Amino acid sequence: MKLRKNRYGVVGNPVSHSLSPDIHSEFAKQTKRALTYEKILCDADEFNSTLNLFFNSGGEGLNITVPYKGLAAEWVDSLAGHAQKTRVVNTVVKRENGFEGYNTDGIGLMRDLKNKGVRLKGERVLVLGAGGAATGIIPQIANESPELLRIANRTLEKAKILSSSMSSLFPEKDISALAIGQLHETFDVVINATSAGIDGKRLPIAQEVVKTAFCYDLFYSQNRSTLTPFCSWATKSGAEGISDGLGMLVEQAAEAFYLWTGDRPSGAEALKRLETKLS
Ligand code: NDP
């Protein structure tokens, strides 16, 4: 008898570059599960029908990537955890009573930082960017009780809106916004959640800002011998440590896999294999 494979996938545009099928196939091996994981490309006006078709034809769970994390929050029946407030969804879970939207990016980032020995408690933390990724990770960062959290964005207004909604979520925390060009303070941890790296653009930041910091770039390089533009600049600026976001990608996927299946795969093991495959 042929074993039925559970169907999962990632919906986005673009999506062809996604490493998620490799990561989930590694998790499936680890947990001895039979599954398929597909990349699903669609336009914004096809987003709802794409999800309806996927689940009506037996799909079990979806990841959502750029630029549809906001649309996914509208599509699901309910939101869980911080996604209730941020309305940024990267994981759709099929429940008995409907579809539930989660955001696993923040958990993924925290796990990868911990794997790298970086703690945020009591630290001065800077997040660069105020888009979907920044919105998804900031509640988790605030939860770790940094001494202060600054959100700097090219468009100041967007940083202010994000900072104000996060301050209402965490009224006791020191959270504020500024324009990316106005940065002069030093930080202990700097997290780049802008998409500037995709076009190879350099951010207009003074070197002092990262000189005493561990610098983490959510963007990652699929060529493991090439640093991302932000990591390369941070190294030249004297940063105390750097990492790109490949580990976060794996750890956010591990959390999604757990939500779908109840099995917790090893992110560290999957990351090791992915690094080897890409190098
Ligand atoms: P969005 O399009 O939602 O936001 C983009 C952000 O980048 C905005 O704050 C934008 O500023 C800023 N930005 C873009 N270009 C520049 C530039 N040239 N100079 C300064 N700021 C710039 O994207 P996302 O938030 O979804 O994604 C951000 C990054 O995070 C991407 O590189 C993505 O690949 C990565 N990511 C990685 C994950 C992982 O698991 N490793 C998970 C999720 C995302 P403005 O508001 O002024 O336009």
Tab-separated table of C-alpha atoms and ligand atoms in Angstrom:
chain	number	residue	atom	x	y	z
A	1	MET	CA	0.000	0.000	0.000
A	2	LYS	CA	1.297	3.467	-0.905
A	3	LEU	CA	1.928	5.686	2.133
A	4	ARG	CA	-0.074	8.950	2.043
A	5	LYS	CA	2.260	11.918	2.359
A	6	ASN	CA	1.049	15.001	4.243
A	7	ARG	CA	1.232	18.151	2.106
A	8	TYR	CA	2.859	21.382	3.276
A	9	GLY	CA	4.203	24.393	1.410
A	10	VAL	CA	5.238	28.033	1.307
A	11	VAL	CA	3.278	30.760	-0.486
A	12	GLY	CA	5.038	33.941	-1.631
A	13	ASN	CA	6.186	36.085	-4.527
A	14	PRO	CA	9.010	35.560	-5.309
A	15	VAL	CA	9.386	32.080	-3.837
A	16	SER	CA	11.728	30.201	-6.190
A	17	HIS	CA	14.789	30.988	-3.995
A	18	SER	CA	13.169	29.491	-0.858
A	19	LEU	CA	15.204	26.956	1.144
A	20	SER	CA	12.144	25.857	3.122
A	21	PRO	CA	11.595	22.615	1.109
A	22	ASP	CA	15.170	21.495	1.960
A	23	ILE	CA	14.718	22.368	5.631
A	24	HIS	CA	11.354	20.602	6.013
A	25	SER	CA	12.590	17.539	4.157
A	26	GLU	CA	15.449	17.358	6.705
A	27	PHE	CA	12.926	17.662	9.574
A	28	ALA	CA	10.833	14.896	7.964
A	29	LYS	CA	13.888	12.611	7.905
A	30	GLN	CA	14.706	13.399	11.531
A	31	THR	CA	11.166	12.658	12.714
A	32	LYS	CA	10.514	9.805	10.234
A	33	ARG	CA	7.484	11.516	8.744
A	34	ALA	CA	6.289	11.214	5.146
A	35	LEU	CA	5.558	14.652	3.710
A	36	THR	CA	5.797	16.846	0.648
A	37	TYR	CA	6.640	20.546	0.804
A	38	GLU	CA	6.058	22.747	-2.246
A	39	LYS	CA	6.846	26.307	-3.287
A	40	ILE	CA	3.651	28.099	-4.328
A	41	LEU	CA	3.922	31.297	-6.351
A	42	CYS	CA	0.865	33.526	-6.670
A	43	ASP	CA	-0.173	37.129	-7.278
A	44	ALA	CA	-1.842	39.115	-4.509
A	45	ASP	CA	-5.290	38.864	-6.113
A	46	GLU	CA	-4.947	35.048	-6.177
A	47	PHE	CA	-3.790	34.739	-2.562
A	48	ASN	CA	-7.118	33.736	-0.982
A	49	SER	CA	-8.058	31.310	-3.774
A	50	THR	CA	-4.571	29.757	-3.632
A	51	LEU	CA	-4.937	29.028	0.091
A	52	ASN	CA	-8.523	27.763	-0.348
A	53	LEU	CA	-7.430	25.401	-3.122
A	54	PHE	CA	-4.398	24.143	-1.175
A	55	PHE	CA	-6.388	23.236	1.925
A	56	ASN	CA	-9.489	21.993	0.011
A	57	SER	CA	-7.253	19.579	-1.857
A	58	GLY	CA	-5.817	18.032	1.304
A	59	GLY	CA	-3.034	20.454	2.333
A	60	GLU	CA	-2.084	20.262	6.024
A	61	GLY	CA	-0.176	23.478	6.714
A	62	LEU	CA	1.426	26.501	5.049
A	63	ASN	CA	4.242	28.928	5.552
A	64	ILE	CA	3.687	32.424	4.217
A	65	THR	CA	6.502	34.630	3.014
A	66	VAL	CA	7.027	38.072	1.455
A	67	PRO	CA	4.808	39.938	0.648
A	68	TYR	CA	1.761	38.061	1.975
A	69	LYS	CA	2.183	37.858	5.773
A	70	GLY	CA	-0.435	40.604	6.253
A	71	LEU	CA	-2.904	39.004	3.823
A	72	ALA	CA	-2.491	35.696	5.675
A	73	ALA	CA	-3.581	37.389	8.907
A	74	GLU	CA	-6.816	38.396	7.128
A	75	TRP	CA	-7.375	34.911	5.671
A	76	VAL	CA	-7.112	32.818	8.852
A	77	ASP	CA	-10.056	32.282	11.229
A	78	SER	CA	-8.049	33.194	14.333
A	79	LEU	CA	-4.659	34.513	15.376
A	80	ALA	CA	-2.388	33.105	18.078
A	81	GLY	CA	0.253	34.687	20.336
A	82	HIS	CA	1.757	38.022	19.294
A	83	ALA	CA	0.238	37.662	15.803
A	84	GLN	CA	-3.049	38.727	17.442
A	85	LYS	CA	-1.537	42.182	17.912
A	86	THR	CA	0.944	42.435	15.030
A	87	ARG	CA	-1.260	40.781	12.365
A	88	VAL	CA	1.831	39.385	10.623
A	89	VAL	CA	1.437	35.646	9.936
A	90	ASN	CA	4.113	33.311	8.591
A	91	THR	CA	2.547	29.971	9.567
A	92	VAL	CA	-1.005	28.706	8.998
A	93	VAL	CA	-2.065	25.765	11.154
A	94	LYS	CA	-5.144	23.661	10.368
A	95	ARG	CA	-7.194	23.120	13.530
A	96	GLU	CA	-10.448	21.184	14.030
A	97	ASN	CA	-12.407	24.432	14.246
A	98	GLY	CA	-10.634	26.423	11.504
A	99	PHE	CA	-7.281	27.904	10.508
A	100	GLU	CA	-5.015	29.591	13.043
A	101	GLY	CA	-2.278	32.118	12.157
A	102	TYR	CA	1.063	32.246	13.979
A	103	ASN	CA	4.285	34.138	13.604
A	104	THR	CA	7.327	31.964	14.310
A	105	ASP	CA	9.957	34.491	13.120
A	106	GLY	CA	10.536	35.966	16.600
A	107	ILE	CA	10.916	32.531	18.202
A	108	GLY	CA	13.269	31.536	15.366
A	109	LEU	CA	15.441	34.603	15.907
A	110	MET	CA	15.580	34.095	19.687
A	111	ARG	CA	16.569	30.436	19.340
A	112	ASP	CA	19.302	31.248	16.855
A	113	LEU	CA	20.664	34.062	19.033
A	114	LYS	CA	20.698	31.695	22.030
A	115	ASN	CA	22.447	29.016	19.941
A	116	LYS	CA	25.101	31.652	19.247
A	117	GLY	CA	25.402	32.614	22.922
A	118	VAL	CA	23.788	36.043	22.499
A	119	ARG	CA	21.410	37.199	25.256
A	120	LEU	CA	19.246	40.330	25.059
A	121	LYS	CA	18.345	40.715	28.750
A	122	GLY	CA	19.685	44.027	30.060
A	123	GLU	CA	21.272	44.886	26.687
A	124	ARG	CA	20.896	47.940	24.472
A	125	VAL	CA	19.199	46.605	21.348
A	126	LEU	CA	18.723	48.306	17.977
A	127	VAL	CA	16.388	46.966	15.280
A	128	LEU	CA	16.912	48.391	11.800
A	129	GLY	CA	13.721	48.339	9.722
A	130	ALA	CA	10.011	48.594	10.414
A	131	GLY	CA	8.529	46.208	7.843
A	132	GLY	CA	6.925	42.793	8.261
A	133	ALA	CA	10.012	41.056	9.635
A	134	ALA	CA	10.731	43.776	12.220
A	135	THR	CA	7.065	43.731	13.304
A	136	GLY	CA	7.197	39.943	13.686
A	137	ILE	CA	10.368	39.835	15.817
A	138	ILE	CA	10.021	42.909	18.052
A	139	PRO	CA	7.470	41.430	20.529
A	140	GLN	CA	9.835	38.522	21.145
A	141	ILE	CA	12.795	40.902	21.589
A	142	ALA	CA	10.814	43.050	24.051
A	143	ASN	CA	9.902	39.873	25.988
A	144	GLU	CA	13.586	39.262	26.674
A	145	SER	CA	13.763	42.501	28.729
A	146	PRO	CA	16.530	44.481	27.030
A	147	GLU	CA	17.636	47.682	28.813
A	148	LEU	CA	16.267	49.608	25.849
A	149	LEU	CA	14.957	48.923	22.374
A	150	ARG	CA	15.343	51.403	19.520
A	151	ILE	CA	13.625	50.966	16.156
A	152	ALA	CA	15.320	52.850	13.309
A	153	ASN	CA	13.853	53.006	9.843
A	154	ARG	CA	14.486	54.853	6.576
A	155	THR	CA	10.869	56.091	6.740
A	156	LEU	CA	10.642	57.525	10.250
A	157	GLU	CA	6.842	57.516	10.303
A	158	LYS	CA	6.734	53.714	9.986
A	159	ALA	CA	9.210	53.302	12.863
A	160	LYS	CA	7.075	55.623	15.001
A	161	ILE	CA	3.887	53.669	14.281
A	162	LEU	CA	5.615	50.362	15.115
A	163	SER	CA	7.255	51.775	18.244
A	164	SER	CA	3.969	53.181	19.472
A	165	SER	CA	2.062	49.926	18.952
A	166	MET	CA	4.872	47.960	20.669
A	167	SER	CA	4.925	50.446	23.574
A	168	SER	CA	1.213	49.860	24.105
A	169	LEU	CA	1.849	46.090	24.053
A	170	PHE	CA	4.788	46.437	26.492
A	171	PRO	CA	4.035	49.654	28.471
A	172	GLU	CA	6.831	49.078	30.998
A	173	LYS	CA	9.589	48.797	28.345
A	174	ASP	CA	11.838	51.554	26.996
A	175	ILE	CA	10.969	51.447	23.265
A	176	SER	CA	11.377	54.363	20.877
A	177	ALA	CA	11.794	55.207	17.200
A	178	LEU	CA	14.220	57.217	15.132
A	179	ALA	CA	15.253	57.707	11.513
A	180	ILE	CA	18.065	55.457	10.350
A	181	GLY	CA	20.260	58.452	9.474
A	182	GLN	CA	19.912	59.908	13.009
A	183	LEU	CA	21.704	57.055	14.790
A	184	HIS	CA	24.635	58.132	16.985
A	185	GLU	CA	24.368	55.952	20.149
A	186	THR	CA	26.235	52.677	20.618
A	187	PHE	CA	24.423	49.358	21.095
A	188	ASP	CA	25.162	45.850	22.388
A	189	VAL	CA	23.060	44.044	19.783
A	190	VAL	CA	22.086	45.391	16.351
A	191	ILE	CA	19.542	43.448	14.300
A	192	ASN	CA	19.175	44.304	10.630
A	193	ALA	CA	15.574	43.646	9.578
A	194	THR	CA	15.686	45.810	6.459
A	195	SER	CA	15.595	44.341	2.974
A	196	ALA	CA	18.466	46.602	1.811
A	197	GLY	CA	20.782	43.563	1.486
A	198	ILE	CA	18.630	42.060	-1.269
A	199	ASP	CA	19.789	44.865	-3.619
A	200	GLY	CA	23.291	44.943	-2.115
A	201	LYS	CA	22.577	48.431	-0.663
A	202	ARG	CA	24.556	49.775	2.307
A	203	LEU	CA	22.661	51.387	5.172
A	204	PRO	CA	23.589	54.996	6.034
A	205	ILE	CA	24.829	54.265	9.570
A	206	ALA	CA	27.912	55.536	11.401
A	207	GLN	CA	30.461	52.816	12.265
A	208	GLU	CA	30.322	53.816	15.987
A	209	VAL	CA	26.789	52.436	16.179
A	210	VAL	CA	27.972	48.821	15.709
A	211	LYS	CA	31.537	49.015	17.099
A	212	THR	CA	30.675	47.366	20.423
A	213	ALA	CA	27.794	45.275	19.101
A	214	PHE	CA	26.889	41.771	18.040
A	215	CYS	CA	25.353	42.346	14.601
A	216	TYR	CA	22.661	40.012	13.286
A	217	ASP	CA	21.368	40.241	9.710
A	218	LEU	CA	17.984	38.616	9.053
A	219	PHE	CA	18.987	38.480	5.398
A	220	TYR	CA	21.223	35.514	4.538
A	221	SER	CA	23.602	34.565	1.814
A	222	GLN	CA	22.975	31.259	0.011
A	223	ASN	CA	26.639	31.357	-1.000
A	224	ARG	CA	28.106	30.547	2.425
A	225	SER	CA	31.546	31.883	1.532
A	226	THR	CA	30.121	35.390	0.916
A	227	LEU	CA	29.044	37.667	3.774
A	228	THR	CA	25.832	39.657	3.404
A	229	PRO	CA	26.449	43.392	2.715
A	230	PHE	CA	25.432	44.247	6.323
A	231	CYS	CA	27.652	41.566	7.907
A	232	SER	CA	30.543	42.596	5.692
A	233	TRP	CA	30.135	46.272	6.651
A	234	ALA	CA	29.717	45.391	10.365
A	235	THR	CA	32.943	43.347	10.295
A	236	LYS	CA	34.846	46.236	8.701
A	237	SER	CA	33.326	48.580	11.312
A	238	GLY	CA	34.770	46.487	14.166
A	239	ALA	CA	31.599	44.706	15.353
A	240	GLU	CA	32.204	42.205	18.164
A	241	GLY	CA	30.377	39.430	16.326
A	242	ILE	CA	28.225	38.834	13.272
A	243	SER	CA	25.668	36.361	12.008
A	244	ASP	CA	23.344	36.210	9.066
A	245	GLY	CA	19.775	34.891	9.294
A	246	LEU	CA	20.137	31.332	7.988
A	247	GLY	CA	19.903	29.926	11.528
A	248	MET	CA	16.755	31.974	12.155
A	249	LEU	CA	15.238	30.636	8.944
A	250	VAL	CA	15.843	27.076	10.147
A	251	GLU	CA	14.593	27.732	13.694
A	252	GLN	CA	11.392	29.505	12.571
A	253	ALA	CA	10.770	26.502	10.299
A	254	ALA	CA	11.381	24.112	13.229
A	255	GLU	CA	8.691	25.922	15.241
A	256	ALA	CA	6.258	25.755	12.289
A	257	PHE	CA	6.980	22.032	11.900
A	258	TYR	CA	6.248	21.546	15.604
A	259	LEU	CA	2.959	23.459	15.322
A	260	TRP	CA	1.887	21.306	12.358
A	261	THR	CA	3.010	17.893	13.550
A	262	GLY	CA	3.609	18.010	17.317
A	263	ASP	CA	7.190	16.793	16.677
A	264	ARG	CA	10.089	19.055	17.608
A	265	PRO	CA	12.966	18.604	15.135
A	266	SER	CA	16.557	19.654	15.822
A	267	GLY	CA	17.191	23.045	14.200
A	268	ALA	CA	20.928	22.791	14.935
A	269	GLU	CA	21.185	19.465	13.092
A	270	ALA	CA	19.214	20.793	10.103
A	271	LEU	CA	21.333	23.967	9.985
A	272	LYS	CA	24.535	21.913	9.919
A	273	ARG	CA	23.251	19.891	6.963
A	274	LEU	CA	22.007	22.989	5.129
A	275	GLU	CA	25.362	24.767	5.602
A	276	THR	CA	27.128	21.714	4.154
A	277	LYS	CA	24.715	21.519	1.225
A	278	LEU	CA	25.139	25.213	0.387
A	279	SER	CA	28.922	25.338	0.715
B	1	NDP	P1	9.464	44.598	4.131
B	1	NDP	O1	9.387	44.918	2.681
B	1	NDP	O2	8.218	44.416	4.905
B	1	NDP	O3	10.283	45.774	4.868
B	1	NDP	C1	11.486	46.228	4.333
B	1	NDP	C2	12.188	47.159	5.331
B	1	NDP	O4	13.499	47.443	4.803
B	1	NDP	C3	11.499	48.484	5.534
B	1	NDP	O5	11.711	48.884	6.860
B	1	NDP	C4	12.253	49.409	4.554
B	1	NDP	O6	12.245	50.763	4.925
B	1	NDP	C5	13.649	48.866	4.697
B	1	NDP	N1	14.502	49.127	3.522
B	1	NDP	C6	14.400	48.572	2.283
B	1	NDP	N2	15.395	49.031	1.481
B	1	NDP	C7	16.128	49.888	2.240
B	1	NDP	C8	17.294	50.676	1.980
B	1	NDP	N3	17.893	50.677	0.787
B	1	NDP	N4	17.795	51.420	2.996
B	1	NDP	C9	17.203	51.424	4.210
B	1	NDP	N5	16.099	50.697	4.513
B	1	NDP	C10	15.572	49.933	3.544
B	1	NDP	O7	10.425	43.328	4.216
B	1	NDP	P2	10.470	42.264	5.417
B	1	NDP	O8	10.400	43.030	6.680
B	1	NDP	O9	9.495	41.182	5.189
B	1	NDP	O10	11.937	41.606	5.230
B	1	NDP	C11	13.105	42.280	5.663
B	1	NDP	C12	14.318	41.347	5.533
B	1	NDP	O11	14.229	40.286	6.463
B	1	NDP	C13	14.460	40.689	4.152
B	1	NDP	O12	15.835	40.724	3.791
B	1	NDP	C14	14.024	39.260	4.391
B	1	NDP	O13	14.655	38.343	3.512
B	1	NDP	C15	14.502	39.057	5.825
B	1	NDP	N6	13.780	37.984	6.541
B	1	NDP	C16	14.516	36.917	7.007
B	1	NDP	C17	13.913	35.913	7.727
B	1	NDP	C18	14.742	34.770	8.234
B	1	NDP	O14	14.154	33.760	8.695
B	1	NDP	N7	16.058	34.859	8.212
B	1	NDP	C19	12.456	35.932	8.014
B	1	NDP	C20	11.787	37.112	7.507
B	1	NDP	C21	12.436	38.087	6.789
B	1	NDP	P3	11.056	51.752	4.478
B	1	NDP	O15	9.956	51.541	5.475
B	1	NDP	O16	11.648	53.092	4.555
B	1	NDP	O17	10.658	51.357	3.081
